[in-house]
Short mmCIF file of C-alpha atoms and ligand atoms in Angstrom, two decimals:
data_model
loop_
_atom_site.label_atom_id
_atom_site.label_comp_id
_atom_site.label_asym_id
_atom_site.label_seq_id
_atom_site.Cartn_x
_atom_site.Cartn_y
_atom_site.Cartn_z
CA MET A 1 0.00 0.00 0.00
CA LYS A 2 1.19 3.51 -0.79
CA PHE A 3 1.22 6.16 1.91
CA GLY A 4 -1.99 7.93 0.81
CA THR A 5 -3.86 4.63 1.04
CA LYS A 6 -2.34 3.58 4.35
CA VAL A 7 -3.49 6.73 6.14
CA ILE A 8 -7.08 5.76 5.32
CA HIS A 9 -6.97 1.97 5.51
CA ALA A 10 -3.98 0.53 7.40
CA GLY A 11 -5.16 -1.29 10.53
CA ILE A 12 -8.69 0.00 10.00
CA SER A 13 -11.73 -2.07 9.09
CA PRO A 14 -15.44 -1.66 9.79
CA ASP A 15 -16.24 -2.26 13.45
CA PRO A 16 -16.90 -6.00 13.92
CA SER A 17 -19.88 -5.54 16.26
CA THR A 18 -21.88 -2.97 14.22
CA GLY A 19 -20.19 -2.40 10.87
CA ALA A 20 -19.47 1.25 11.76
CA VAL A 21 -17.12 2.47 9.02
CA MET A 22 -15.34 4.92 11.29
CA THR A 23 -13.54 3.47 14.31
CA PRO A 24 -15.86 3.92 17.33
CA ILE A 25 -14.73 5.65 20.51
CA TYR A 26 -14.81 2.79 23.02
CA GLN A 27 -15.48 4.93 26.09
CA THR A 28 -15.23 2.19 28.69
CA SER A 29 -12.83 1.36 31.49
CA THR A 30 -13.61 -2.36 31.65
CA TYR A 31 -15.00 -5.31 29.65
CA ALA A 32 -17.41 -8.12 30.57
CA GLN A 33 -15.88 -11.58 31.02
CA ALA A 34 -17.87 -14.79 30.32
CA ALA A 35 -15.98 -16.63 33.08
CA PRO A 36 -12.93 -15.57 35.11
CA GLY A 37 -10.13 -14.95 32.58
CA LYS A 38 -12.44 -15.78 29.63
CA HIS A 39 -12.81 -12.61 27.56
CA LYS A 40 -12.52 -11.17 24.05
CA GLY A 41 -8.93 -9.91 24.43
CA TYR A 42 -9.93 -6.89 26.46
CA GLU A 43 -9.85 -6.83 30.27
CA TYR A 44 -9.17 -3.33 31.51
CA ALA A 45 -8.78 -0.13 29.48
CA ARG A 46 -5.34 0.91 30.76
CA THR A 47 -4.09 -2.34 29.26
CA GLN A 48 -6.16 -2.50 26.04
CA ASN A 49 -8.74 -0.36 24.28
CA PRO A 50 -10.08 -1.12 20.79
CA THR A 51 -9.89 2.52 19.60
CA ARG A 52 -6.29 2.67 20.77
CA SER A 53 -5.45 -0.71 19.18
CA VAL A 54 -6.63 0.50 15.77
CA LEU A 55 -4.51 3.64 16.05
CA GLU A 56 -1.49 1.60 17.16
CA LYS A 57 -1.80 -0.61 14.07
CA ASN A 58 -2.27 2.36 11.78
CA LEU A 59 0.77 4.20 13.19
CA ALA A 60 2.94 1.09 12.89
CA ALA A 61 2.04 0.86 9.19
CA LEU A 62 2.75 4.54 8.54
CA GLU A 63 6.19 4.24 10.11
CA GLU A 64 6.97 0.94 8.31
CA GLY A 65 7.18 -0.80 11.69
CA HIS A 66 5.54 -3.82 13.32
CA PHE A 67 4.38 -2.38 16.65
CA GLY A 68 2.76 0.91 17.63
CA ILE A 69 2.46 1.94 21.28
CA CYS A 70 0.34 4.96 22.21
CA PHE A 71 0.69 7.37 25.12
CA SER A 72 -1.10 10.34 26.62
CA SER A 73 1.50 12.78 25.24
CA GLY A 74 4.78 12.90 23.35
CA MET A 75 6.60 13.41 26.66
CA ALA A 76 4.83 10.39 28.19
CA ALA A 77 6.07 8.33 25.22
CA MET A 78 9.61 9.60 25.73
CA ASP A 79 9.40 8.98 29.48
CA SER A 80 8.55 5.35 28.73
CA ILE A 81 11.67 5.01 26.58
CA MET A 82 13.76 6.55 29.37
CA LYS A 83 12.40 3.85 31.69
CA LEU A 84 14.21 1.25 29.57
CA LEU A 85 17.46 2.60 31.05
CA ASN A 86 19.21 1.87 34.34
CA PRO A 87 21.21 4.04 36.75
CA GLY A 88 24.71 4.54 35.33
CA ASP A 89 23.54 4.46 31.71
CA GLU A 90 24.29 7.39 29.44
CA ILE A 91 22.47 9.08 26.57
CA ILE A 92 23.88 11.09 23.68
CA SER A 93 21.60 13.62 22.06
CA THR A 94 21.70 16.77 19.99
CA ASN A 95 22.43 20.20 21.46
CA ASP A 96 19.39 21.92 19.95
CA LEU A 97 16.94 19.37 21.19
CA TYR A 98 13.24 20.05 21.87
CA GLY A 99 13.17 21.87 25.22
CA GLY A 100 10.84 19.37 26.88
CA SER A 101 13.08 16.45 25.92
CA TYR A 102 16.10 18.28 27.32
CA ARG A 103 14.19 18.97 30.53
CA LEU A 104 13.14 15.33 30.96
CA MET A 105 16.70 14.10 30.47
CA THR A 106 18.39 16.65 32.72
CA ARG A 107 15.84 17.59 35.40
CA ILE A 108 14.14 14.22 35.92
CA TYR A 109 16.43 11.38 34.83
CA GLU A 110 19.78 12.80 35.91
CA LYS A 111 18.69 12.41 39.54
CA PHE A 112 18.00 8.72 38.85
CA GLY A 113 21.60 8.35 37.65
CA VAL A 114 21.05 8.54 33.88
CA LYS A 115 23.45 11.07 32.37
CA SER A 116 22.81 12.86 29.07
CA HIS A 117 25.40 14.42 26.78
CA PHE A 118 24.48 16.98 24.14
CA VAL A 119 26.60 17.34 21.01
CA HIS A 120 26.24 18.83 17.54
CA MET A 121 24.81 15.58 16.17
CA SER A 122 24.91 16.63 12.51
CA ASP A 123 28.65 15.95 12.89
CA ILE A 124 28.94 12.20 13.36
CA GLU A 125 32.50 12.57 14.70
CA GLU A 126 31.15 14.48 17.70
CA VAL A 127 28.81 11.56 18.39
CA ARG A 128 31.61 9.01 17.98
CA ALA A 129 33.84 10.93 20.40
CA ARG A 130 31.18 10.76 23.14
CA ILE A 131 30.45 7.03 22.94
CA ASN A 132 31.72 4.93 25.84
CA SER A 133 30.80 1.63 27.46
CA ARG A 134 27.99 3.29 29.46
CA THR A 135 26.27 4.79 26.39
CA LYS A 136 22.94 2.99 26.02
CA LEU A 137 20.74 5.35 23.98
CA LEU A 138 21.21 7.75 21.08
CA TRP A 139 18.37 10.26 20.97
CA ILE A 140 18.07 11.78 17.51
CA GLU A 141 15.76 14.59 16.48
CA THR A 142 15.76 15.66 12.82
CA PRO A 143 15.02 18.25 11.56
CA THR A 144 15.95 19.81 14.88
CA ASN A 145 13.91 22.34 16.74
CA PRO A 146 14.17 25.28 16.15
CA MET A 147 17.46 25.45 14.21
CA LEU A 148 16.33 22.97 11.52
CA ASN A 149 19.63 21.12 11.52
CA ILE A 150 19.62 17.78 9.77
CA ILE A 151 21.07 14.62 11.31
CA ASP A 152 21.98 11.72 9.02
CA ILE A 153 19.71 8.99 10.42
CA GLU A 154 21.24 6.06 8.53
CA LYS A 155 24.86 6.93 9.39
CA THR A 156 24.16 7.79 13.03
CA CYS A 157 22.07 4.67 13.64
CA GLY A 158 24.72 2.60 11.86
CA LEU A 159 27.36 3.92 14.28
CA ALA A 160 25.12 3.15 17.26
CA ARG A 161 24.48 -0.39 16.02
CA GLN A 162 28.24 -1.10 15.87
CA HIS A 163 28.36 -0.31 19.59
CA GLY A 164 25.11 -2.09 20.55
CA ILE A 165 23.46 1.21 21.44
CA LEU A 166 19.69 1.69 21.09
CA THR A 167 18.50 4.53 18.85
CA CYS A 168 15.34 6.58 18.88
CA VAL A 169 14.40 9.21 16.31
CA ASP A 170 11.95 11.90 17.35
CA ASN A 171 10.09 12.16 14.04
CA THR A 172 7.62 14.81 15.18
CA PHE A 173 8.91 17.57 12.87
CA ALA A 174 8.98 15.47 9.72
CA SER A 175 5.98 13.16 10.20
CA PRO A 176 6.05 9.68 8.61
CA TYR A 177 4.93 11.23 5.33
CA LEU A 178 8.33 12.89 4.96
CA GLN A 179 10.64 10.32 6.57
CA THR A 180 10.50 6.82 8.06
CA PRO A 181 13.50 6.35 10.40
CA LEU A 182 12.93 2.60 10.96
CA THR A 183 13.73 2.00 7.28
CA LEU A 184 17.01 3.87 7.87
CA GLY A 185 18.06 1.65 10.77
CA ALA A 186 16.52 3.30 13.86
CA ASP A 187 15.26 1.01 16.65
CA MET A 188 12.46 3.33 17.76
CA VAL A 189 10.51 6.23 16.33
CA LEU A 190 8.80 8.71 18.62
CA HIS A 191 5.96 11.10 17.83
CA SER A 192 4.28 13.91 19.56
CA ALA A 193 1.01 13.15 17.74
CA THR A 194 -0.11 16.51 19.13
CA LYS A 195 1.61 17.98 16.06
CA TYR A 196 1.33 16.77 12.44
CA LEU A 197 -0.37 13.43 13.11
CA GLY A 198 -3.29 14.99 14.99
CA GLY A 199 -2.85 18.01 12.75
CA HIS A 200 -5.68 20.20 14.05
CA SER A 201 -4.30 21.48 17.37
CA ASP A 202 -7.12 19.81 19.26
CA VAL A 203 -5.43 16.88 21.02
CA VAL A 204 -2.32 15.98 23.04
CA HIS A 205 -1.02 12.50 22.26
CA GLY A 206 2.21 10.53 21.84
CA ALA A 207 3.39 7.33 20.19
CA ILE A 208 6.34 5.02 19.68
CA VAL A 209 6.79 2.62 16.77
CA VAL A 210 9.32 -0.25 16.79
CA ASN A 211 10.12 -3.38 14.77
CA ASP A 212 11.74 -5.59 17.38
CA GLU A 213 9.29 -7.81 19.27
CA LYS A 214 11.31 -7.88 22.52
CA LEU A 215 11.57 -4.11 22.57
CA ALA A 216 7.84 -3.83 21.85
CA GLU A 217 7.08 -6.17 24.77
CA GLN A 218 9.18 -4.03 27.12
CA LEU A 219 7.41 -0.87 25.98
CA TYR A 220 3.92 -2.40 26.23
CA PHE A 221 4.89 -3.52 29.73
CA ILE A 222 5.90 0.05 30.67
CA GLN A 223 2.78 1.46 28.97
CA ASN A 224 0.60 -0.72 31.18
CA ALA A 225 2.73 -0.61 34.33
CA ALA A 226 3.29 3.16 34.40
CA GLY A 227 -0.10 3.89 32.83
CA ALA A 228 0.44 7.08 30.80
CA VAL A 229 -2.17 5.94 28.28
CA PRO A 230 -4.34 8.12 26.03
CA GLY A 231 -8.13 8.16 26.30
CA PRO A 232 -10.19 6.67 23.45
CA GLN A 233 -11.51 10.08 22.36
CA ASP A 234 -7.94 11.31 21.88
CA CYS A 235 -7.08 8.17 19.89
CA PHE A 236 -10.11 8.84 17.69
CA LEU A 237 -9.01 12.42 17.05
CA VAL A 238 -5.51 11.29 16.04
CA LEU A 239 -6.97 8.59 13.75
CA ARG A 240 -9.18 11.23 12.16
CA GLY A 241 -6.29 13.67 11.76
CA ILE A 242 -4.08 11.05 10.12
CA LYS A 243 -6.58 10.51 7.30
CA THR A 244 -5.47 13.80 5.71
CA LEU A 245 -1.82 13.74 6.86
CA HIS A 246 -0.35 13.42 3.35
CA LEU A 247 -2.51 16.23 1.93
CA ARG A 248 -1.84 18.57 4.81
CA VAL A 249 1.90 18.03 4.96
CA GLU A 250 2.23 18.28 1.17
CA ARG A 251 0.52 21.67 1.12
CA ALA A 252 2.28 22.95 4.26
CA CYS A 253 5.68 22.07 2.71
CA GLN A 254 4.81 23.95 -0.49
CA ASN A 255 3.79 26.99 1.54
CA ALA A 256 6.94 26.79 3.67
CA ALA A 257 9.19 26.73 0.58
CA ARG A 258 7.60 29.94 -0.70
CA ILE A 259 7.75 31.64 2.69
CA ALA A 260 11.40 30.69 3.22
CA GLN A 261 12.25 32.25 -0.15
CA PHE A 262 10.29 35.42 0.69
CA LEU A 263 12.10 35.78 4.03
CA LYS A 264 15.49 35.18 2.45
CA GLU A 265 14.97 38.14 0.15
CA HIS A 266 13.71 40.46 2.89
CA PRO A 267 16.16 43.23 3.95
CA LYS A 268 15.23 43.00 7.65
CA VAL A 269 15.96 39.27 7.81
CA SER A 270 19.58 38.28 8.46
CA LYS A 271 19.30 34.51 8.28
CA VAL A 272 16.72 31.90 7.29
CA TYR A 273 17.01 28.35 8.61
CA TYR A 274 15.34 26.03 6.11
CA PRO A 275 16.79 22.70 4.89
CA GLY A 276 15.31 23.26 1.43
CA PHE A 277 17.99 25.82 0.56
CA PRO A 278 20.96 24.28 -1.27
CA THR A 279 23.19 26.41 1.00
CA HIS A 280 21.80 24.71 4.15
CA PRO A 281 24.56 22.44 5.55
CA GLY A 282 22.12 19.52 5.83
CA HIS A 283 20.49 19.98 2.43
CA GLU A 284 21.94 16.89 0.77
CA VAL A 285 21.18 14.58 3.67
CA ALA A 286 17.65 16.01 3.88
CA GLN A 287 17.20 15.35 0.18
CA GLN A 288 18.22 11.71 0.71
CA GLN A 289 16.19 10.92 3.79
CA MET A 290 13.12 13.16 3.41
CA ARG A 291 10.39 13.41 0.79
CA HIS A 292 10.18 17.22 1.13
CA PHE A 293 11.95 19.70 3.39
CA GLY A 294 9.24 20.14 6.00
CA ALA A 295 7.01 23.04 6.94
CA MET A 296 9.04 24.61 9.74
CA VAL A 297 11.06 27.75 9.02
CA SER A 298 13.12 29.74 11.50
CA PHE A 299 14.65 33.15 10.86
CA ASP A 300 16.75 35.78 12.58
CA LEU A 301 16.69 39.55 12.23
CA VAL A 302 19.31 42.09 11.16
CA GLU A 303 18.36 44.01 14.30
CA ASP A 304 19.20 41.16 16.67
CA GLN A 305 17.28 42.35 19.73
CA TYR A 306 14.30 40.82 21.46
CA ALA A 307 12.35 44.09 20.94
CA ALA A 308 12.64 43.73 17.15
CA ALA A 309 11.37 40.16 17.28
CA GLU A 310 8.51 41.11 19.59
CA LYS A 311 7.23 43.67 17.07
CA ILE A 312 6.83 40.92 14.50
CA LEU A 313 5.46 38.37 16.95
CA ILE A 314 2.59 40.63 18.03
CA ASN A 315 1.83 42.06 14.60
CA THR A 316 0.96 39.01 12.52
CA HIS A 317 -2.74 38.20 12.21
CA LEU A 318 -2.87 34.91 10.32
CA PHE A 319 0.19 33.55 12.12
CA THR A 320 -1.00 33.08 15.70
CA LEU A 321 1.53 33.61 18.47
CA ALA A 322 1.47 30.25 20.21
CA GLU A 323 3.54 27.23 21.21
CA SER A 324 3.22 23.98 19.27
CA LEU A 325 3.30 23.23 15.54
CA GLY A 326 1.95 20.94 12.86
CA GLY A 327 -1.66 22.15 12.81
CA VAL A 328 -3.66 23.31 9.78
CA GLU A 329 -3.24 26.90 11.00
CA SER A 330 0.04 28.80 10.85
CA LEU A 331 1.77 29.62 14.13
CA ILE A 332 4.59 32.00 15.01
CA GLY A 333 6.76 31.50 18.08
CA HIS A 334 9.72 32.81 20.01
CA PRO A 335 11.80 29.77 21.00
CA ALA A 336 14.03 31.60 23.52
CA SER A 337 11.08 32.54 25.74
CA MET A 338 8.60 29.81 24.77
CA THR A 339 9.48 26.27 23.64
CA HIS A 340 13.15 26.53 24.68
CA ALA A 341 12.87 28.63 27.84
CA SER A 342 13.95 25.58 29.88
CA ILE A 343 17.37 25.57 28.16
CA PRO A 344 19.97 27.85 29.82
CA LYS A 345 20.80 30.98 27.80
CA ALA A 346 24.49 30.07 27.43
CA GLU A 347 23.49 26.70 25.92
CA ARG A 348 20.98 28.38 23.61
CA MET A 349 23.40 31.01 22.31
CA LYS A 350 25.96 28.32 21.46
CA VAL A 351 23.65 26.90 18.79
CA GLY A 352 22.39 30.21 17.39
CA LEU A 353 19.15 30.24 19.35
CA THR A 354 19.25 34.01 19.90
CA ASP A 355 16.72 36.33 21.52
CA SER A 356 15.66 37.56 18.06
CA LEU A 357 15.11 34.11 16.52
CA ILE A 358 11.56 33.52 15.28
CA ARG A 359 10.08 30.13 14.42
CA LEU A 360 7.20 29.54 12.02
CA SER A 361 5.00 26.48 11.79
CA VAL A 362 3.56 26.97 8.34
CA GLY A 363 -0.02 25.81 7.95
CA ILE A 364 -2.16 25.01 4.94
CA GLU A 365 -3.72 28.43 4.30
CA ASP A 366 -3.14 30.23 0.99
CA ALA A 367 0.57 31.11 0.73
CA ASP A 368 -0.16 34.57 -0.74
CA ASP A 369 -2.09 35.54 2.38
CA LEU A 370 0.59 34.15 4.69
CA ILE A 371 3.33 36.10 2.90
CA ALA A 372 1.27 39.29 2.98
CA ASP A 373 0.78 38.80 6.73
CA LEU A 374 4.53 38.46 7.34
CA GLU A 375 5.31 41.36 5.01
CA LYS A 376 3.07 43.67 7.00
CA ALA A 377 4.45 42.56 10.36
CA LEU A 378 8.05 43.02 9.12
CA GLU A 379 7.24 46.63 8.16
C1 LIG B 1 5.88 18.76 21.13
C2 LIG B 1 7.08 17.93 20.99
C3 LIG B 1 7.36 16.91 21.90
C4 LIG B 1 6.50 16.65 23.12
O1 LIG B 1 5.23 16.21 22.81
P1 LIG B 1 3.91 16.51 23.70
O2 LIG B 1 2.84 15.86 22.93
O3 LIG B 1 3.78 18.01 23.78
O4 LIG B 1 4.15 15.93 25.04
C5 LIG B 1 8.49 16.13 21.68
N1 LIG B 1 9.30 16.35 20.63
C6 LIG B 1 9.08 17.35 19.75
C7 LIG B 1 10.02 17.53 18.61
C8 LIG B 1 7.97 18.16 19.89
O5 LIG B 1 7.75 19.15 19.02
#
């Protein structure tokens, strides 16, 4: 099945009890048993829920994996992966990581004895130099947030494999329509389904997809034991969002390409971070591992002060000033004070995450209107 068919059909069939074409929301916490232990595969809704099961199958298919495991948020999914580790284990990740992921690694798991190192992961030699016998997990995010750096998934996962290190790719920014890390050698793929998968900014949800059965068993165990599961209504909303994933992401990427070009030519803009430009250091790798270059664009201003950025942030009308990304509507954000406020300023400045950096999540509106909106705000 091709991608555009999978989003509609993979793992989904009319409901066996009624023939309902759309997956019902099984709003129940428990299931009747005919005799003790004799049931239809469902005992208690933390452990199994039919709406969730359908979504898990669908997500597995989209990511070219065998097992999907759903959680109440992207962070809950990541937390479950962190629980695979033991005190003394170490993680290597990228130094412009999503702020919430950085916070979970440093503020929660460090006190349990799991140490995280942050390097410029686009340079595989920096990763290699950090590997030691305690390294147990490589946490990859590509494109990165908000600097839109590209990490070579195949090469980095290949290096990890040589050392018996698990790999996870946070695929939230790309979505499975643009890239499928499992096919490039990753052990796990993580999604904040809150973003492109849900796609309508109306649900918080997370997921992991893996191929290995043992790893899946461990993660299902953690899902049930720790219990950060999504409700059936949220699973329904993600299933519904996914049905148009390919159309939405296709259009958003087209819009982003036009907006990136517009910003590049604007005299008040000093720098545009967008992997679609041939001058972007990750352009070639992006071209190899992604279908398009994504719909996130970051830019910096000639006048590199927070005040200059604020003028733009409060003067767009179609771009809403808000956290998050991946919805049908366009959003504008200020990473230094919003998504990345939990990263110390010195760390931020090292990677170019200045006080005047602005991040756009380009939606699926008409590109002419979006450009006009930015043009006015830049004036
Ligand atoms: C939003 C986000 C997360 C966290 O997901 P939640 O659903 O908000 O918990 C993780 N990684 C990336 C790249 C994100 O954008």
